[in-house]
PDB file of C-alpha atoms and ligand atoms in Angstrom:
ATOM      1  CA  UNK A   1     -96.667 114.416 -51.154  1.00  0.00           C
ATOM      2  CA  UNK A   2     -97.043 116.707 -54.377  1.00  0.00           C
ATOM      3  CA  UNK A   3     -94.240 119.366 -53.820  1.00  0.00           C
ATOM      4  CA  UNK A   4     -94.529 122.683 -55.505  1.00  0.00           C
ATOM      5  CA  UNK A   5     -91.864 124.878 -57.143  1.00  0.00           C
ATOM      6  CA  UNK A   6     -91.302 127.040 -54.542  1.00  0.00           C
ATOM      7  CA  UNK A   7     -90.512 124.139 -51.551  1.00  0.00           C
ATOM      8  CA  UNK A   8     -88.275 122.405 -54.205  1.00  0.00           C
ATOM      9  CA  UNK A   9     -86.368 125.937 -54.863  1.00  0.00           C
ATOM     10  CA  UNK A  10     -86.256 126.626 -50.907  1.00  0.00           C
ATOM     11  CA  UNK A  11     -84.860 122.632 -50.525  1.00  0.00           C
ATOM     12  CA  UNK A  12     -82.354 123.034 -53.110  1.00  0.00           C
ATOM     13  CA  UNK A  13     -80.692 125.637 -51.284  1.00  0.00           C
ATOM     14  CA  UNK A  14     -77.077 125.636 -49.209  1.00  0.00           C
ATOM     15  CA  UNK A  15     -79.423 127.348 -46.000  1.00  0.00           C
ATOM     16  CA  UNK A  16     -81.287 123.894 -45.900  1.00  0.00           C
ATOM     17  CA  UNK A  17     -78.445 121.543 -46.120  1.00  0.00           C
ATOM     18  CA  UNK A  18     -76.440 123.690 -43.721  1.00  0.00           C
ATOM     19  CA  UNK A  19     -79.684 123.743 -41.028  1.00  0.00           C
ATOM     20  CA  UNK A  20     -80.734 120.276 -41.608  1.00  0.00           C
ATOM     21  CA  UNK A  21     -77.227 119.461 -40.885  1.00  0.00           C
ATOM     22  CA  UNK A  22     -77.542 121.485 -37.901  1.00  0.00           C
ATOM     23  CA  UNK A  23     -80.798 120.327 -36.671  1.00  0.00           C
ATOM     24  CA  UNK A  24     -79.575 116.323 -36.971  1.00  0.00           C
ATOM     25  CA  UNK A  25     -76.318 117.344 -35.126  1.00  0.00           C
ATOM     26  CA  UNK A  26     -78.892 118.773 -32.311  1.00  0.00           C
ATOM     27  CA  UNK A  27     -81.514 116.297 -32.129  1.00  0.00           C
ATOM     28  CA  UNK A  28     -79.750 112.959 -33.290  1.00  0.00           C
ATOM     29  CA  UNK A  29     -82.108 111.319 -32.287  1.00  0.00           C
ATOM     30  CA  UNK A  30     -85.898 110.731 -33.655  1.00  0.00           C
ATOM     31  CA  UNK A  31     -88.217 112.764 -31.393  1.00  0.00           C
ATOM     32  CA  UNK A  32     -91.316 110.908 -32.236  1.00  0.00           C
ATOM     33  CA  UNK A  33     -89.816 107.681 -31.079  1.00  0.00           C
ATOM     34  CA  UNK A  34     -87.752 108.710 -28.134  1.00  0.00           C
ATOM     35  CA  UNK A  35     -91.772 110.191 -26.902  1.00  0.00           C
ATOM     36  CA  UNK A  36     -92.855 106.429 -27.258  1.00  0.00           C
ATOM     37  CA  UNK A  37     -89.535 105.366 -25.209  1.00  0.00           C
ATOM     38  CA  UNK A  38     -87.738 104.081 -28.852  1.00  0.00           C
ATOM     39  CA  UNK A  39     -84.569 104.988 -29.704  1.00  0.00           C
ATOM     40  CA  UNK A  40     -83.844 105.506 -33.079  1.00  0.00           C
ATOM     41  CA  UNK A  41     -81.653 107.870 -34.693  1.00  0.00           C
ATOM     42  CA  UNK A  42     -83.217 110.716 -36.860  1.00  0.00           C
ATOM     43  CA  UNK A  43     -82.064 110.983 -40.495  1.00  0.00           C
ATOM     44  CA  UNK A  44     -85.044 113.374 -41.925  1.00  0.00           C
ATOM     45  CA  UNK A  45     -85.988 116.811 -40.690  1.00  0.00           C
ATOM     46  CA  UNK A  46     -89.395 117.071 -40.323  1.00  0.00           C
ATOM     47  CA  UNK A  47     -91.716 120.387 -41.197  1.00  0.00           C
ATOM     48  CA  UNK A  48     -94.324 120.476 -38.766  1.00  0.00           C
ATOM     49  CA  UNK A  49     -97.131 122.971 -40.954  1.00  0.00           C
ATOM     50  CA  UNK A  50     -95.899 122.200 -44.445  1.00  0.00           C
ATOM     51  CA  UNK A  51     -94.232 124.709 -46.290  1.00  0.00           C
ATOM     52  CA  UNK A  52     -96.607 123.973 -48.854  1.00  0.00           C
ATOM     53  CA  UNK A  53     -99.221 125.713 -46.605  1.00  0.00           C
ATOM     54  CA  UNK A  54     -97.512 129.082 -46.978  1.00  0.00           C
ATOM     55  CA  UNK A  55     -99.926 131.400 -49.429  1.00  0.00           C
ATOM     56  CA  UNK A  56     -96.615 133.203 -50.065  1.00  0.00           C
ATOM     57  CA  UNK A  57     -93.104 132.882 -51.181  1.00  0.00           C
ATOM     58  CA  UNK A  58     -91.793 134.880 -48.069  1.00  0.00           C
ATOM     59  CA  UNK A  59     -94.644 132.626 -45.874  1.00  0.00           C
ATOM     60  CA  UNK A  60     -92.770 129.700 -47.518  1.00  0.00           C
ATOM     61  CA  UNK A  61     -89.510 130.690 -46.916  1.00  0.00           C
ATOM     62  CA  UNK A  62     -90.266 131.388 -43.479  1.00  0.00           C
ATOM     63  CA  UNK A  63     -92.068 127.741 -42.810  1.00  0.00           C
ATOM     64  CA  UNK A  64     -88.945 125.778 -44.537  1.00  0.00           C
ATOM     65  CA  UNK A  65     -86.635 127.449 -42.177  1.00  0.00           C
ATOM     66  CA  UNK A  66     -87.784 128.016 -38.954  1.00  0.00           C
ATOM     67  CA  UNK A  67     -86.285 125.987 -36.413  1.00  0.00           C
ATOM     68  CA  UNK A  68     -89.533 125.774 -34.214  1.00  0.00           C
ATOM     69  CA  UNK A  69     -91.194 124.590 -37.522  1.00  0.00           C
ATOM     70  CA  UNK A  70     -88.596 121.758 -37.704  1.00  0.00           C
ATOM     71  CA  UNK A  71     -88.372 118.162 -36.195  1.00  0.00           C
ATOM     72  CA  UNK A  72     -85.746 115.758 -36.293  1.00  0.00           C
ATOM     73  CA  UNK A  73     -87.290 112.075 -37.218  1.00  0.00           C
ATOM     74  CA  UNK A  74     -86.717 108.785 -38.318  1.00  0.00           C
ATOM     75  CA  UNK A  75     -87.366 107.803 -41.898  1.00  0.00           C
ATOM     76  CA  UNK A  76     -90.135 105.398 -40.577  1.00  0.00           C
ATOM     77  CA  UNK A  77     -91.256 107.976 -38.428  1.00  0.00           C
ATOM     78  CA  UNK A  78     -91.138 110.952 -41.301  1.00  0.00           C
ATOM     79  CA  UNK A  79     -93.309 108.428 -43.459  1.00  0.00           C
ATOM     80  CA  UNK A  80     -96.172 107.664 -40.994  1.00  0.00           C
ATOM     81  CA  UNK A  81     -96.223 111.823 -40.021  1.00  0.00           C
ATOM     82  CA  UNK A  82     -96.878 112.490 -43.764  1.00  0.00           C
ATOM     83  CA  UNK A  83     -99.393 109.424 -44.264  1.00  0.00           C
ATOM     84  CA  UNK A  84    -101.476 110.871 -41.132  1.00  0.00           C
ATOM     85  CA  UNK A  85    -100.975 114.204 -42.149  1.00  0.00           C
ATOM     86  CA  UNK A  86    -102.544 112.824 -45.627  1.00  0.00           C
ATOM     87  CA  UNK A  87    -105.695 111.448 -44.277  1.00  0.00           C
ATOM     88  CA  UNK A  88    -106.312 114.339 -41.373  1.00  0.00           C
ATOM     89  CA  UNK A  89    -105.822 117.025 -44.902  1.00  0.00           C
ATOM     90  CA  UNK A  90    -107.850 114.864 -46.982  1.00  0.00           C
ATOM     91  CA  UNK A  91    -110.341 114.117 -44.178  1.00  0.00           C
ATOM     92  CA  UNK A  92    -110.578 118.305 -43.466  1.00  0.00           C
ATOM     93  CA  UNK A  93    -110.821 119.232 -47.662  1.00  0.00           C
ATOM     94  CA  UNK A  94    -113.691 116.784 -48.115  1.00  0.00           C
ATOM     95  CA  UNK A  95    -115.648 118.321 -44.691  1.00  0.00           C
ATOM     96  CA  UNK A  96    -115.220 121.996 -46.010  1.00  0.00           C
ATOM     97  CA  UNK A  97    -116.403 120.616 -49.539  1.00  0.00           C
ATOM     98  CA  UNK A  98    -119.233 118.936 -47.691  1.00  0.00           C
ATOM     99  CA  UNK A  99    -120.285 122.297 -45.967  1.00  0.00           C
ATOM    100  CA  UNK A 100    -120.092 124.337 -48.832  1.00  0.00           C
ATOM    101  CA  UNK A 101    -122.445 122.540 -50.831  1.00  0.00           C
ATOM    102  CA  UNK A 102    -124.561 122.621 -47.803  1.00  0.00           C
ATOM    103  CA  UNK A 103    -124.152 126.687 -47.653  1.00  0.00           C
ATOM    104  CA  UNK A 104    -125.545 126.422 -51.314  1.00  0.00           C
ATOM    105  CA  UNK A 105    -128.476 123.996 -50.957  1.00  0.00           C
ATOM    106  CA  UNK A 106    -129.444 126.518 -47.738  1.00  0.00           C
ATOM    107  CA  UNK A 107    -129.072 129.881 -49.378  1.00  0.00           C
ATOM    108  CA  UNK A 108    -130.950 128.172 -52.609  1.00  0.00           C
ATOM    109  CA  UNK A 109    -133.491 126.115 -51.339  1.00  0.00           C
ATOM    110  CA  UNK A 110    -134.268 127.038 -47.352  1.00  0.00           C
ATOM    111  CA  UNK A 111    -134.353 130.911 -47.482  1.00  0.00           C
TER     112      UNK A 111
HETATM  113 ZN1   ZN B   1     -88.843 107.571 -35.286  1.00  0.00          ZN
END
């Protein structure tokens, strides 16, 4: 996943370390795979609405630390959460792109 500056600032940062520490000492194990009945013990701290999705610095900030924004997974886990969350983001860009153009062929061609 394509990080930007801000996310890499915000990781870089003694808060992370200190609440990733905190939220693998909580939850140590993976949450995704103790819901399928696995046990597997979480190394990676998951952000559930990617900081990346903050339009802000402060909205940023906020996302990357927020406890309620943060699961504890596995490192297979944390892979296959991105690679949906890939697809699902991919899959939603290319319908808005699809119903734009179709905004413009209406308003040009239909009114
Ligand atoms: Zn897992």
């Amino acid at each position: 996943m394509a990080k930007d500056k801000d996310y890499i600032k915000l990781i870089h940062t003694p808060r992370w370390l200190r609440l990733r520490h905190d939220i693998l000492t909580e939850h140590p194990l993976c949450e995704r795979c103790e819901k399928e009945g696995y046990v597997s013990s979480a190394t990676e701290v998951h952000h559930c609405t990617p900081v990346e999705c903050g339009v802000s610095y402060d909205e940023k900030r906020r996302l990357m630390y927020d406890p309620l924004n943060l699961m504890a997974l596995c490192h297979d886990c944390h892979v296959k959460v991105h690679t949906e969350m890939g697809r699902s983001g991919k899959e939603a860009t290319r319908r808005r792109n699809a119903e734009h153009v179709a905004s413009i062929i209406k308003k040009f061609f239909c009114d």
